[in-house]
Amino acid sequence: MYNTLTGQIEPLEPADGKALRMYACGPTVYDYGHIGNFRTFLQVDILRRALKLTGTALRHVMNITDVDDKIIRNAAEAGVPIGDYTKKYVEAFFEDLEWLRIERPELMVHATKHIPQRVTLVEKLAAAGAAYKTEDGSWYFRLRSFPEYGKLSKKDLSGMEDGARVDVDEYEKDSARDFALWKAAKPGETSWDTAIGRGRPGWHIECSAMAMEYLGESFDLHAGGEDLMFPHHENEIAQSESVTHKTFARHWMHVRFLLVDGRKMSKSEGNFYTLRDLLLRGYKASAIRLALVSVPYGHQLNFTCGGLTEATKAIERLRTFKERVTAGNFAAGENSAIQEAAKKARADYLEALANDLNTADARAPIFELVRAANTAMDQGQFFSGDRDAVLPVLADFDAVFDVLEDRDAEPTRRALEWAKEAGRMGEVAPELLAARSLSDEQIEALVAERTAAKKARNFARADAIRNELMEKGVILEDSKDGVKWKRK
Ligand SMILES: [Zn+2]
């Protein structure tokens, strides 16, 4: 894995020889997560799963930022306590994770439940001469006390003025200044009464305090989006190492931004998407998952509708193949070419994952195997021993990519329920609405009527029913076990 801290590709291994201790910055729950956020969480999920597949145990911590500048501001505007304000976004985040099949980390920890740990850390920083209090009762980190500041983002901050301060949680690189650890209470805003005064924590101290609480002073890997490298991660290092004098995280993984249709995603550009937006447009959760991980984490992904369609087709191809192999009646024996192809596909797949988590290269050998096996089946050269060789390779692929099983109906159904409650039915794609206009029972009845019509050789009626269902987004598949149907 590429390590941002050292600028080199390095082995990623648990220092204790047991479990990889990793921390990944989680969401700030002031809104629904957008696909840029989820690209990061998905790439971390791919890492998790690849490590587990190759036998590495994990202790993975993710924080939920449920207090920060934006949350406090929005909650105050809405006139509700911050917990009431964030509740629906926390719930939505957990739902989104489930829909995208992102595994839950071993520990998910809330910022508001760790105020004392942050206060203690500020006290330690003050004792070490790295924090000072201002007249209004806020606490700041003294950048000059940590000469290594900038070592992660490789920024030269030598021109920085000592004592110049910034009190917002997010800021640009030219405002690298002493940053807030603790902010004095302001009237009407949420605050806590603590040993260092009445106020609320700055954002950056959250990850230092929680990472060290659950992973120790020094741990294996810290991950996050590239936008967090500076100042957030740089500040985390400064806050932690000023107290411990140990390397905070040995390895840093940064997931690059995505573009949407070749441009930076933004609400003003009209190319800003949450997971829910895409589900309402009729894209399937599995396709969104695959599209978001189709380019390796260290490269920019250009997210497009074309990419989603490609992912949809790729998944369809894999699912159809798996069904063909599973349900097929094959003679006993083996085709040595398929045996070889399966072995090679597995080796190439694992090698690509081990090579800085190259998801694009990892996909390719699986599709090559599908092609070879399909051809062999077409030619009657595929045997039961080949099935036993091919299915485990698919299982290994799915242990990481997790798109083979069709679980797409549920996220779409729940997103539609959500749209109804949120008053956003106007954004739902017409095909999707049509597909939901028939209940399962109505579809079953039409399918039965079509079967009867065919039996009675009334093919016109049978075709009419098929077309009607198609228009309403229901696809029929005639198989030897009867007619199967599914929603588009
Ligand atoms: Zn963080």
PDB file of N, CA, C and O and ligand atoms in Angstrom, residues 25 207 232 236, ligand 1:
ATOM      1  N   CYS A  25     -11.494   8.133   9.305  1.00  0.00           N
ATOM      2  CA  CYS A  25     -12.374   9.248   9.649  1.00  0.00           C
ATOM      3  C   CYS A  25     -13.761   8.989   9.070  1.00  0.00           C
ATOM      4  O   CYS A  25     -13.909   8.687   7.887  1.00  0.00           O
ATOM      5  N   CYS A 207     -10.488  13.050  16.559  1.00  0.00           N
ATOM      6  CA  CYS A 207      -9.884  11.834  16.006  1.00  0.00           C
ATOM      7  C   CYS A 207      -8.628  11.428  16.781  1.00  0.00           C
ATOM      8  O   CYS A 207      -8.368  10.243  16.955  1.00  0.00           O
ATOM      9  N   HIS A 232      -6.792  18.519   8.590  1.00  0.00           N
ATOM     10  CA  HIS A 232      -7.293  17.619   9.627  1.00  0.00           C
ATOM     11  C   HIS A 232      -6.259  16.574  10.081  1.00  0.00           C
ATOM     12  O   HIS A 232      -5.954  16.457  11.267  1.00  0.00           O
ATOM     13  N   GLU A 236      -4.195  16.126  13.527  1.00  0.00           N
ATOM     14  CA  GLU A 236      -4.271  14.917  14.358  1.00  0.00           C
ATOM     15  C   GLU A 236      -2.870  14.477  14.781  1.00  0.00           C
ATOM     16  O   GLU A 236      -2.631  14.122  15.938  1.00  0.00           O
TER      17      GLU A 236
HETATM   18 ZN    ZN B   1     -10.595  12.424  11.517  1.00  0.00          ZN
END
